[in-house]
Coordinates of C-alpha atoms in Angstrom, one line a residue:
Chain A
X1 CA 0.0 0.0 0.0
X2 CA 1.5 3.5 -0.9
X3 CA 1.6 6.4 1.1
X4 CA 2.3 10.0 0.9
X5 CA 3.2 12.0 3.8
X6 CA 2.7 15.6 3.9
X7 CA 5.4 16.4 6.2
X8 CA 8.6 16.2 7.6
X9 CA 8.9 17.1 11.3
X10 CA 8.5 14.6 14.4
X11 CA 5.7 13.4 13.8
X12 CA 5.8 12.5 10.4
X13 CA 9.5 11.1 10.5
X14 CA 8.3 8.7 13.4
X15 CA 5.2 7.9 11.8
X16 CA 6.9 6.9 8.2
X17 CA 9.5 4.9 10.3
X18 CA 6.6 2.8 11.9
X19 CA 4.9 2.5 8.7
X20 CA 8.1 1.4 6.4
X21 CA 8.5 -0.7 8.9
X22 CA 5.3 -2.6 8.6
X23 CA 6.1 -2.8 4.9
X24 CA 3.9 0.4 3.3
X25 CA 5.6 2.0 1.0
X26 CA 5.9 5.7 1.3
X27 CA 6.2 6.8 -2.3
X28 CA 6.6 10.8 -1.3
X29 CA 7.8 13.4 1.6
X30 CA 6.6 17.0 1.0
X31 CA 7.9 19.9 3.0
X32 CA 7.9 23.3 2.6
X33 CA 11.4 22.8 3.4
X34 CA 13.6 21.2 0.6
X35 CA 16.4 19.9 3.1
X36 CA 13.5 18.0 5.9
X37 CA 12.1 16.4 3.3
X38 CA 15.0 15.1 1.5
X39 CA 16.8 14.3 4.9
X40 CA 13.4 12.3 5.5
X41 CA 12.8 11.1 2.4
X42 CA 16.0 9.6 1.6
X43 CA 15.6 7.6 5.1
X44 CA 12.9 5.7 3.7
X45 CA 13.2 5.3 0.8
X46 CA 11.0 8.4 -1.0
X47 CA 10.8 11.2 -3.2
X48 CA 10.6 14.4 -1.7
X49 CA 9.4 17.1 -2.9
X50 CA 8.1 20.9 -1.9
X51 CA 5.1 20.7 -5.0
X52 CA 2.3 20.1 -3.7
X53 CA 1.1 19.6 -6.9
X54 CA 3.6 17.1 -7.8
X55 CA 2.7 14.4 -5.2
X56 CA 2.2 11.0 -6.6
X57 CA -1.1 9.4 -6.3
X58 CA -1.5 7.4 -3.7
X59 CA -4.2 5.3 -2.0
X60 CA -3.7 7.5 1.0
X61 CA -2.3 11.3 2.4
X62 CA -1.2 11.2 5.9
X63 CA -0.9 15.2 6.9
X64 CA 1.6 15.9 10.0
X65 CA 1.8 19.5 9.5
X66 CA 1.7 22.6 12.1
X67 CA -2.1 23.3 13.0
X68 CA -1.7 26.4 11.0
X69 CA -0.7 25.2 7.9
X70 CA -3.0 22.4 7.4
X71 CA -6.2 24.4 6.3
X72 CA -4.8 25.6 2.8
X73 CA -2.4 22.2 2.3
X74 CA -5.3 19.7 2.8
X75 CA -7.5 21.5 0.9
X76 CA -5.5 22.0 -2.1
X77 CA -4.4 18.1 -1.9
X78 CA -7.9 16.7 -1.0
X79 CA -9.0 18.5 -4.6
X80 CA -6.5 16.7 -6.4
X81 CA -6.3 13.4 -5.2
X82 CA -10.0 13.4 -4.4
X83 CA -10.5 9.2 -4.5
X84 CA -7.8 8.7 -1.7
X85 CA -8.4 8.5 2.0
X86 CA -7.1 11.7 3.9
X87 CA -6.0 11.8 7.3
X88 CA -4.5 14.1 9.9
X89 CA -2.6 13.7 12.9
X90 CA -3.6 16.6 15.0
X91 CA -4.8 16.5 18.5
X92 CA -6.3 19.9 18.5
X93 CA -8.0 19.5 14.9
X94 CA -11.3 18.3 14.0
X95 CA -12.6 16.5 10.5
X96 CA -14.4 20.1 9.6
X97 CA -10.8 20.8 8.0
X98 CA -11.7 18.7 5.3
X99 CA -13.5 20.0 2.5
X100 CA -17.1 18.5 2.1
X101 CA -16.4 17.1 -1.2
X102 CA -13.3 14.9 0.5
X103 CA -15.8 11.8 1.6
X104 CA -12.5 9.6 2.4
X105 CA -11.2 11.3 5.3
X106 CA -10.2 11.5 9.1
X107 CA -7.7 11.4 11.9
X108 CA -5.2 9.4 13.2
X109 CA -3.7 10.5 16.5
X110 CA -0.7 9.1 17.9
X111 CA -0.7 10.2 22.1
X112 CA 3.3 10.6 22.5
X113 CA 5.9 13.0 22.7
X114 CA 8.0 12.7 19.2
X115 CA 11.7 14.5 19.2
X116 CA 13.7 13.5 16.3
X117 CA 16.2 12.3 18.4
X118 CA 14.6 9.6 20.4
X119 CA 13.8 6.6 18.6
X120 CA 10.1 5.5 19.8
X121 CA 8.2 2.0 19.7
X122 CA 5.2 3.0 18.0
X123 CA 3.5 -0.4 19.2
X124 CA 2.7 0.8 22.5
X125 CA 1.7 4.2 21.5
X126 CA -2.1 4.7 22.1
X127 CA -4.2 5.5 18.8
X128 CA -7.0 7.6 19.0
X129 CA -9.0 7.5 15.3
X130 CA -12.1 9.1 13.8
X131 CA -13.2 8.9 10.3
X132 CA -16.2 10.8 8.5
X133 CA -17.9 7.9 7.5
X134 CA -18.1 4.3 9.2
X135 CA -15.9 3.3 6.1
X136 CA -13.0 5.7 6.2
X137 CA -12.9 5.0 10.1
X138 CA -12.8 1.4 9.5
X139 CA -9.5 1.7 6.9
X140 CA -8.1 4.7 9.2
X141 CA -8.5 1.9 12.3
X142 CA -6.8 -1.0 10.3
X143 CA -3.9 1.1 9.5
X144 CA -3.5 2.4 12.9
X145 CA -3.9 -1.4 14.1
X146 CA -1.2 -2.6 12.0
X147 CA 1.3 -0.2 13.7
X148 CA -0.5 -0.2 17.2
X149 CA -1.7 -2.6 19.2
X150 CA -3.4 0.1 21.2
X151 CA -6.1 1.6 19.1
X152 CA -9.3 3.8 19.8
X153 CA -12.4 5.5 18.3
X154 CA -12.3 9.1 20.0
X155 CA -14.3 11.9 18.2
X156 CA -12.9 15.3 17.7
X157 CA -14.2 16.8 20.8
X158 CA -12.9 14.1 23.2
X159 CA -9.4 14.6 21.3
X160 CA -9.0 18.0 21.7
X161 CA -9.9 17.0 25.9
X162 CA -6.8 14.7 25.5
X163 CA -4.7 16.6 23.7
X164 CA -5.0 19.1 26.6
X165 CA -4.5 16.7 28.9
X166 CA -1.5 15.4 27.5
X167 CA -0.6 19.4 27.5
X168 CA -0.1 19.1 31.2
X169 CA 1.0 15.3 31.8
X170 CA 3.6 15.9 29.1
X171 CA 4.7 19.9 27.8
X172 CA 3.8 21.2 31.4
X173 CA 5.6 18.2 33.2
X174 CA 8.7 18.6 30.6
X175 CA 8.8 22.6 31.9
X176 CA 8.6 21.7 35.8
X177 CA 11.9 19.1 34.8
X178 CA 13.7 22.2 33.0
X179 CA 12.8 24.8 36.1
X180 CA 14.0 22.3 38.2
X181 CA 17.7 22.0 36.2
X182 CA 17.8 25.5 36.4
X183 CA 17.6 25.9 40.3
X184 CA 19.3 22.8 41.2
X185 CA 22.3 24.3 38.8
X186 CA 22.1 27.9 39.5
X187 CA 21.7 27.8 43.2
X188 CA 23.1 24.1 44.4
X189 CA 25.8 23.2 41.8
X190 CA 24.1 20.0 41.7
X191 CA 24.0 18.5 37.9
X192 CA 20.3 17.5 36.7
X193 CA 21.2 13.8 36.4
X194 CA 20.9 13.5 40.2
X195 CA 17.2 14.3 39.9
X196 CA 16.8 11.3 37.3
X197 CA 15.5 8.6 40.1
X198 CA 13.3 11.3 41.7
X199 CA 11.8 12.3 38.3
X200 CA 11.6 8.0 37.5
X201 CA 10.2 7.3 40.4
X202 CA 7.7 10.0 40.1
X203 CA 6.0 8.8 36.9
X204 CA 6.7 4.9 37.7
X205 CA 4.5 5.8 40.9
X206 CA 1.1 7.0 39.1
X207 CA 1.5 3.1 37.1
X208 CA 0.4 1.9 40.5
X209 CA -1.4 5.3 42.6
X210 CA -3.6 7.4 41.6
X211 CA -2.5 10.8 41.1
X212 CA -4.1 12.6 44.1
X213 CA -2.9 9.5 45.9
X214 CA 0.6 9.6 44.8
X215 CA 0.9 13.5 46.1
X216 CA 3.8 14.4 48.4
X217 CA 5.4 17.2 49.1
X218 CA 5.0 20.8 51.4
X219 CA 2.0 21.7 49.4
X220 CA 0.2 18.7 50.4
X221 CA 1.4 19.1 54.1
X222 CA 0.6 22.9 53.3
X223 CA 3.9 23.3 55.2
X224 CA 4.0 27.0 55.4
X225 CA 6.9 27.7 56.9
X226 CA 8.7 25.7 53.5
X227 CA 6.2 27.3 51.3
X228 CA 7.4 31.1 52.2
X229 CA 11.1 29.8 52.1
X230 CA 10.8 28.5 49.1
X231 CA 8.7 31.7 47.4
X232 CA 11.4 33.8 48.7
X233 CA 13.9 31.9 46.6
X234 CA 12.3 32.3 43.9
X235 CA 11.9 36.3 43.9
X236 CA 14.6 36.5 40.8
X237 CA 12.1 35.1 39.0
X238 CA 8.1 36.2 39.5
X239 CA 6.5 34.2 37.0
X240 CA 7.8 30.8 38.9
X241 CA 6.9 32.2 41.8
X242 CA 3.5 32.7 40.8
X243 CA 3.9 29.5 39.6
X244 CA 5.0 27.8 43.2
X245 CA 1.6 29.9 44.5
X246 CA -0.7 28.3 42.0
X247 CA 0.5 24.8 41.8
X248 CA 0.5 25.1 46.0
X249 CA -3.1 26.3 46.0
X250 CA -4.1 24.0 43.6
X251 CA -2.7 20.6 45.0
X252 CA -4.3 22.2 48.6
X253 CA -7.1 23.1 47.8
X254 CA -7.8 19.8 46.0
X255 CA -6.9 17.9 49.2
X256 CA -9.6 20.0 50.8
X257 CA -12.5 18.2 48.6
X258 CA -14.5 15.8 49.9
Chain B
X1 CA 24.2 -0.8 65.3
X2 CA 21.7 0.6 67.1
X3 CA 19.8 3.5 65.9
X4 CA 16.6 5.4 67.0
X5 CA 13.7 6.8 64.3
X6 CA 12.2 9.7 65.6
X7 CA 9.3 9.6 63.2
X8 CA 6.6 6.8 61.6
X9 CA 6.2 8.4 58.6
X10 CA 7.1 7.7 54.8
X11 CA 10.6 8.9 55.5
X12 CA 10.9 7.1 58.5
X13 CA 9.2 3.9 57.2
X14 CA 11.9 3.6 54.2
X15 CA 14.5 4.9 55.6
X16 CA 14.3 2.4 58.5
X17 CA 13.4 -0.1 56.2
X18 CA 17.0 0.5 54.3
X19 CA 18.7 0.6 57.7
X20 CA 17.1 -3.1 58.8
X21 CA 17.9 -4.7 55.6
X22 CA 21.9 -3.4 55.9
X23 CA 21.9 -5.1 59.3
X24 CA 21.7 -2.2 61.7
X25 CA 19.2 -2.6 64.7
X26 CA 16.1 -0.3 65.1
X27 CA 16.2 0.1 68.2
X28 CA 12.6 2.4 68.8
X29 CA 10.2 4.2 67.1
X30 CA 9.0 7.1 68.1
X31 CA 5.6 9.0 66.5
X32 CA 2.9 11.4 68.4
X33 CA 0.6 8.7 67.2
X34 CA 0.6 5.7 68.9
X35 CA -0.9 3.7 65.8
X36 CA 1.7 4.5 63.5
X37 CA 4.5 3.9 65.6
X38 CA 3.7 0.5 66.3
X39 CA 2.7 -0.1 63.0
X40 CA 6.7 0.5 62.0
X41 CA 7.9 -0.9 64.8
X42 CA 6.4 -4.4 64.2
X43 CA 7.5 -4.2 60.8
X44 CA 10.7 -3.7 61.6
X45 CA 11.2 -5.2 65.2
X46 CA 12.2 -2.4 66.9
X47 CA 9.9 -0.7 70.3
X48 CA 7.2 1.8 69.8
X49 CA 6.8 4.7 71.9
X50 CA 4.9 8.0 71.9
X51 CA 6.8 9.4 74.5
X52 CA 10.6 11.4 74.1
X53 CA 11.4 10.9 77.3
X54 CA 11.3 7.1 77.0
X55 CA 13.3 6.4 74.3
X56 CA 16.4 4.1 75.0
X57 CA 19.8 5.2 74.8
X58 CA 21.1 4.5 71.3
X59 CA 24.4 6.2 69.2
X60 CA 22.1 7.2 66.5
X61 CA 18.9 9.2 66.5
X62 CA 17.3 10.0 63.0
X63 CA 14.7 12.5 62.9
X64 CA 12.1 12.2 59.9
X65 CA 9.3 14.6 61.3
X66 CA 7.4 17.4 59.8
X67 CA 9.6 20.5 59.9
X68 CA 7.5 22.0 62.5
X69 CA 7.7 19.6 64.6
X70 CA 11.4 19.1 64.7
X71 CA 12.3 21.9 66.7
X72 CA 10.8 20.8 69.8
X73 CA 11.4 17.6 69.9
X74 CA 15.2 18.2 68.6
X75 CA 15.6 20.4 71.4
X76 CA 14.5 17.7 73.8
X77 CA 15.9 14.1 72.5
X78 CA 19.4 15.7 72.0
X79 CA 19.5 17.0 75.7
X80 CA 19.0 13.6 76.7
X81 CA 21.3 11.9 74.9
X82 CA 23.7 14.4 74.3
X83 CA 27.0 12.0 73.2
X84 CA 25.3 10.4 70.3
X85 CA 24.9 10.9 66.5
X86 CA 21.8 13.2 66.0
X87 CA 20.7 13.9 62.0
X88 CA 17.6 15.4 60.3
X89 CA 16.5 14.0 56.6
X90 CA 14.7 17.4 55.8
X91 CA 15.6 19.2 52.8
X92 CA 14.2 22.6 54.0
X93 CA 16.2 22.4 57.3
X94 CA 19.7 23.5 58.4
X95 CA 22.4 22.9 61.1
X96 CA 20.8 25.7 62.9
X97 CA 18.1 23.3 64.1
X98 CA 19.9 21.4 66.7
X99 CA 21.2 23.4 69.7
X100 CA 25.1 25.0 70.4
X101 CA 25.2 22.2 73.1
X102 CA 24.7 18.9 70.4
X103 CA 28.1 18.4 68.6
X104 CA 27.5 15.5 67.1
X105 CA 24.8 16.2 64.3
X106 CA 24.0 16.8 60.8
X107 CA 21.4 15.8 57.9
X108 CA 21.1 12.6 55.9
X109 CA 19.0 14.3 52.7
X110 CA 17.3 11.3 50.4
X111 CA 16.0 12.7 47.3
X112 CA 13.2 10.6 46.4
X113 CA 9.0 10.6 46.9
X114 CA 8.1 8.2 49.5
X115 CA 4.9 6.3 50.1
X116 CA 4.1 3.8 52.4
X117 CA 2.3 1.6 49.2
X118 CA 5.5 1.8 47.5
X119 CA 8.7 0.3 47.9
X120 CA 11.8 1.7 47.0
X121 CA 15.2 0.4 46.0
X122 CA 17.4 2.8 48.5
X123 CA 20.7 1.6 46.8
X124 CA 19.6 4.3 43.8
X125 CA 19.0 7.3 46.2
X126 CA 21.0 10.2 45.6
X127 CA 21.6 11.2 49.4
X128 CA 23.0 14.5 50.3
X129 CA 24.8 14.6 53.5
X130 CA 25.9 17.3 55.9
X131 CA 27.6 17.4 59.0
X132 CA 28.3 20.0 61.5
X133 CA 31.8 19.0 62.1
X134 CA 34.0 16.8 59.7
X135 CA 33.9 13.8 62.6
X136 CA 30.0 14.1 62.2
X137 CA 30.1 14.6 58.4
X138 CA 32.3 11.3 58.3
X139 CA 30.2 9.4 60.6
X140 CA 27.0 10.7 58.6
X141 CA 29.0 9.8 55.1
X142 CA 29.1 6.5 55.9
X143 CA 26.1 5.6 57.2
X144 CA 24.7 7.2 54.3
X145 CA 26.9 4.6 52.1
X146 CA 25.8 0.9 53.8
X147 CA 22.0 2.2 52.3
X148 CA 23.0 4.3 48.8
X149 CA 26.0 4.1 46.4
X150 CA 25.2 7.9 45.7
X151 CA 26.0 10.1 48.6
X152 CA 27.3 13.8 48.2
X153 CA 28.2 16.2 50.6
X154 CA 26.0 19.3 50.4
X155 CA 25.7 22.2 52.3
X156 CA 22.1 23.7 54.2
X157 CA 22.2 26.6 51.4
X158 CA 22.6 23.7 48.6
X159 CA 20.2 21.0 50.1
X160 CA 17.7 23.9 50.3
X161 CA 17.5 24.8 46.5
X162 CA 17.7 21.1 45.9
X163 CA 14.8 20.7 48.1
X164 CA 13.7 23.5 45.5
X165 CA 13.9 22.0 42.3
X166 CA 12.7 18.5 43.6
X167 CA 9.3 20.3 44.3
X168 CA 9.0 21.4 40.5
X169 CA 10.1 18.0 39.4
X170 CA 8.6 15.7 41.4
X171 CA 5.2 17.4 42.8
X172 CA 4.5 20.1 40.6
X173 CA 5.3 17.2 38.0
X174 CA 2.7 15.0 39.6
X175 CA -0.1 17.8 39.9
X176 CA 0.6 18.0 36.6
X177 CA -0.4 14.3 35.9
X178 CA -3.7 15.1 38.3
X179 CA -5.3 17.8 36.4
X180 CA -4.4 16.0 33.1
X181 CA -6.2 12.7 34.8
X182 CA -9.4 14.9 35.7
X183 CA -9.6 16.6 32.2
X184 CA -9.0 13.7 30.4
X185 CA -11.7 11.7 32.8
X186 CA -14.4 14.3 32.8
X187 CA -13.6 15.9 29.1
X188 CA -12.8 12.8 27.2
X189 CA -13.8 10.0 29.1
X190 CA -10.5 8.0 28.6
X191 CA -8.7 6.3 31.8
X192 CA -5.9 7.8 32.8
X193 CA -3.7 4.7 31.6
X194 CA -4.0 6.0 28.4
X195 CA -1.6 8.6 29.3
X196 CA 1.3 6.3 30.7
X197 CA 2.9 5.7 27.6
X198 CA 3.3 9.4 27.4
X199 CA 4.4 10.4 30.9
X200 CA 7.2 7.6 30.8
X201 CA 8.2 8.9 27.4
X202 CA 8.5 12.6 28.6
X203 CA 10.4 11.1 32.3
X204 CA 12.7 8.4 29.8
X205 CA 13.7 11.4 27.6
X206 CA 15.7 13.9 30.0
X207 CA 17.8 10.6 30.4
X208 CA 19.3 11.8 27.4
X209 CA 18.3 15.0 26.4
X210 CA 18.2 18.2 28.2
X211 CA 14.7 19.3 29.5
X212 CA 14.9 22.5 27.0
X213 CA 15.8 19.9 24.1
X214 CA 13.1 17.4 25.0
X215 CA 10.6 20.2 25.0
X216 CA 7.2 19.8 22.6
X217 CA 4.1 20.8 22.4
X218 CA 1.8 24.1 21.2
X219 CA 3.7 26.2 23.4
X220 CA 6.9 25.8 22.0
X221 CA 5.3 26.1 18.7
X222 CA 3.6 29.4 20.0
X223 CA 0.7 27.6 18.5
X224 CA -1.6 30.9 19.7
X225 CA -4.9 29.2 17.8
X226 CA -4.4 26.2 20.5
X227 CA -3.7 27.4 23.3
X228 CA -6.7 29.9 22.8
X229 CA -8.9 26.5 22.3
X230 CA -7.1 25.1 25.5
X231 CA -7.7 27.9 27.7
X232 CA -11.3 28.3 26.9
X233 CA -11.8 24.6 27.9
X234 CA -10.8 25.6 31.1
X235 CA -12.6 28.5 31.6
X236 CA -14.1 26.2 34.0
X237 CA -11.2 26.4 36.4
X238 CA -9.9 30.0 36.7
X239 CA -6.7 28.7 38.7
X240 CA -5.9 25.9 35.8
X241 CA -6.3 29.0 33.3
X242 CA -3.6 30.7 35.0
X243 CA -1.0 28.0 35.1
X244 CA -1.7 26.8 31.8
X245 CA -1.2 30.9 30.5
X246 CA 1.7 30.7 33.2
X247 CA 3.7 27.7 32.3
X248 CA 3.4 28.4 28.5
X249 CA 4.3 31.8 28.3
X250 CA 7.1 29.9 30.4
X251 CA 8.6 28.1 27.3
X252 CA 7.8 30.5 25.0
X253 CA 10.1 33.4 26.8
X254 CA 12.9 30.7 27.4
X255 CA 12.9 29.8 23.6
X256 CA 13.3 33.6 22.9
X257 CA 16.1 33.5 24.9
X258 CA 19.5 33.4 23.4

């Protein structure tokens, strides 16, 4: 089965990976940038190009493009190649991107954290899919199934829900590691690598508690006399402190529930 | 070796559970409540006692009590036994807590989350040690080694800011994992597991690339047309508005940054 990506960024280069790798054949990269997609394309084994009106025809477009871009790009490929099924990758995105007249069409989202630089195992990766009709989502769920083992029908409201979610237990989390480095560096000469088991242990916890249950800390003690000390360090910096205030208040007040 | 816990809780609980498996005796445990310390102390074989004035003489006393309590009972246990070994395991705590009179003290700093449910492998604890004089920092050193194969020496200033960043990475991190569970609950209506794969991904990365490498998401991006959608799906939750608006403008000043 061919394939063009539209695309060249993390996404798309794990994506392709997974998918050469279950023997599709990905007959084209595009990019806006000539250098991502040849550096992509020649990977796997495709032409790249930065035409869209030169992509191949393929049975299916698989779109991992910045949310801004993707209006004009998959509408000026859905009229083109107007047989194939379409498909984006994008949390935040719903099918009303596609042009009416594109009947073949939908989303497959991949829930991980791609950097170019980490291979990933795409077979644990949960898939959350949605197709226009009960057709397309059936093809869109038997491609994701052959590079997933975790795959699920989500509609475009409950993705955008996860994609926020994944906002904070990823993008957020990755934030609170780097404002961490910082002050251990800048005010304990202490390299990041010695918060590595404490950062492990944290997410190996939640596999086993519940969030709320897996809380420690002063915040959850509401141990004042910590919290002030600790708000005082930060003064160089008022945007972390108000950050220390709100994540405090928050994992309080929360306690405070019935 | 025998050694005294003044404390029953998740510190105390590991931390004497470490000590017991390296052969040293617990000789008491000590906790206001009377449940809790013989809860530890059965586990462990040692006396439970809610009273200060009881506790045997031993050449160690470890105190893993909330901060506020520790002055107090500090103050009291180390007039009593005044020619033993005396160390705090706060990270928010100096020297300054044991009186002129106690010359034989310090800290014993384990940076790790601890909960009762969950045991932990000591051996991989980075433990930051300090000691009031180098006799005591020796004495503390060691100790510190028969239970971790990562001990540092670290000053009240250091341990403070370390005490710091473990906050943002560890409990800020987890709070993080909370409000992503209750979004993804009540918005999507996915189980939290779904996010594992993603929270080990983001933790596994900063094994081998910096936090500000690893980072991703529509932050970064400046993605302005999501995060407007994400912030008006929290307009439910004024304080969750503020950290998300918080933490992204965040990353997107330290990308500006040269």
């Amino acid at each position: 089965m061919n394939i063009t990506i539209v695309g060249a960024g993390n996404v798309a280069t794990h994506l392709a990976l997974a998918l050469r790798q279950k023997n599709y054949t990905i007959s084209a990269i595009y990019s806006r940038t000539a250098a991502s997609a040849q550096t992509l394309a020649k990977t796997i084994g495709a032409i790249a190009t930065t035409n869209l009106d030169q992509l191949p025809d393929t049975p299916i477009y698989i779109y991992c493009l910045k949310d801004d871009a993707l209006p004009t790009v998959v509408s000026q490929v859905t009229s083109l190649h107007s047989q194939s099924l379409h498909l984006h990758t994008s949390g935040s995105i719903g099918l009303e991107i596609f042009p009416n007249a594109c009947k073949r069409c939908g989303v497959l989202y991949p829930l991980q954290t791609f950097s170019k630089q980490r291979p990933v195992d795409f077979a644990h990766i949960p898939c959350f899919v949605e197709g226009r009709d009960v057709q397309s989502q059936q093809e869109i769920k038997a491609l994701a199934k052959s590079i997933s083992s975790d795959v699920n029908i989500l509609n475009s409201e409950g993705r955008r829900a996860l994609h926020l979610a994944a906002v904070f237990a990823c993008n957020f989390v990755n934030r609170c590691y780097a404002i961490g480095e910082y002050v251990l560096r800048e005010k304990a000469g202490v390299a990041f690598e010695k918060l590595l088991p404490l950062i492990d242990e944290t997410a190996t916890k939640v596999h086993h508690l519940s969030p709320r249950e897996a809380q420690t800390g002063p915040a959850i003690r509401y141990d004042r006399r910590v919290i002030e000390a600790h708000l005082g360090m930060l003064a160089f910096k008022p945007l972390w402190q108000a950050l220390y205030r709100n994540l405090t208040d928050d994992i309080h007040n929360d306690k405070l529930r019935p």
